[in-house]
Structure formats: C-alpha cells, structure tokens
Coordinates of C-alpha atoms in Angstrom, one line a residue:
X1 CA 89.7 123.1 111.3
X2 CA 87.5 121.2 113.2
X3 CA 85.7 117.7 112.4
X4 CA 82.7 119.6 112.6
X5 CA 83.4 121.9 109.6
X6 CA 84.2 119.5 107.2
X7 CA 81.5 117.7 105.4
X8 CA 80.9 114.2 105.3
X9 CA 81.8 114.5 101.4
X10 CA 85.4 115.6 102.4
X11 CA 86.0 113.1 104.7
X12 CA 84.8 110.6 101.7
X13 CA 86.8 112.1 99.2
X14 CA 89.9 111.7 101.2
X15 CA 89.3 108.4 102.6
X16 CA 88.6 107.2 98.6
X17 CA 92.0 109.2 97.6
X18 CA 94.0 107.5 100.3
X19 CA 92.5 104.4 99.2
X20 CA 93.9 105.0 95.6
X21 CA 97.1 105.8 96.8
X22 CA 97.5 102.7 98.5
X23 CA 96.4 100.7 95.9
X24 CA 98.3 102.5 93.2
X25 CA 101.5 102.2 94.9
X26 CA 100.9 98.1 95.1
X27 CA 99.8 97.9 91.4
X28 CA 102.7 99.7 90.3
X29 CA 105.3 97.9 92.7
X30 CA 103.2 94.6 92.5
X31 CA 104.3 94.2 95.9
X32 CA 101.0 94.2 98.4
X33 CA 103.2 94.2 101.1
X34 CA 105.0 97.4 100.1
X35 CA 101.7 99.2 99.7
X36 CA 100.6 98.1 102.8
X37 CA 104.2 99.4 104.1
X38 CA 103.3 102.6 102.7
X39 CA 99.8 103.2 103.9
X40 CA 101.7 102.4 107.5
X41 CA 104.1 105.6 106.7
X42 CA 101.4 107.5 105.3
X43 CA 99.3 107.5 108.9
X44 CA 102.3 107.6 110.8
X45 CA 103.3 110.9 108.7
X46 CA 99.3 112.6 109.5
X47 CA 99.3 111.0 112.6
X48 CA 102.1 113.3 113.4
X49 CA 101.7 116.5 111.6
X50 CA 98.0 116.6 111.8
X51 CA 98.2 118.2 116.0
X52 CA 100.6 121.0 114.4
X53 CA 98.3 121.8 111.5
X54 CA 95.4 122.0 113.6
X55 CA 97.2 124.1 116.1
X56 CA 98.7 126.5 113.0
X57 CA 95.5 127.0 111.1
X58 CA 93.4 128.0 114.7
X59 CA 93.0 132.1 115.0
X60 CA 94.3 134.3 118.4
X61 CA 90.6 135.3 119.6
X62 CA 92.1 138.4 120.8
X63 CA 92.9 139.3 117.3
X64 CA 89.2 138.1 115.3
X65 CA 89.4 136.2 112.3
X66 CA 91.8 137.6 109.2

C-alpha cells in the first residue's frame, strides 16, 4: 500500500497507538528509559520489515488485481 491510500485518520490512529505503547511500557516498568529503549526497537523492527511488506502486498500487473 501506498502513502497515498491511506487516510490521514490511519496515519493518526497509528501514530496515537504507538504513542500508547510507548508510554504504557514506561508506566508499567516505571523506567522512562526502557520505554524509550523500546520505541527505539519498535522503529528499528518497521524500519526493517516495512520494504518487504510493501513489496509482498503489491500485485503482478500481468496478472490484475485478485
């Protein structure tokens, strides 16, 4: 999928989620540093899967949309 499909509310919503998750993980540890460790993982993880995903969800033109 591109960026252009996606709605600005999507990009919101998982901006707000990561946001959460972050947050959650330093309230529940009551360590800011390891929720700031974790956000680090957690974009290090999509920074590296996100270029497969794209690539796997994108359609042979040859063969028209399933």
């Amino acid at each position: 999928m591109d960026a252009e499909s996606r709605s600005p509310l999507d990009w919101k919503f998982a901006a707000a989620g990561f946001a959460l998750l972050v947050v959650g993980v330093g309230v529940v540890t009551e360590r800011p540093l390891l929720s700031l460790g974790a956000a680090s993982l957690l974009l290090l993880a999509l920074s590296l899967v996100y270029p497969f995903a794209r690539f796997a969800g994108e359609t042979n033109p040859r063969e028209g949309r399933r």
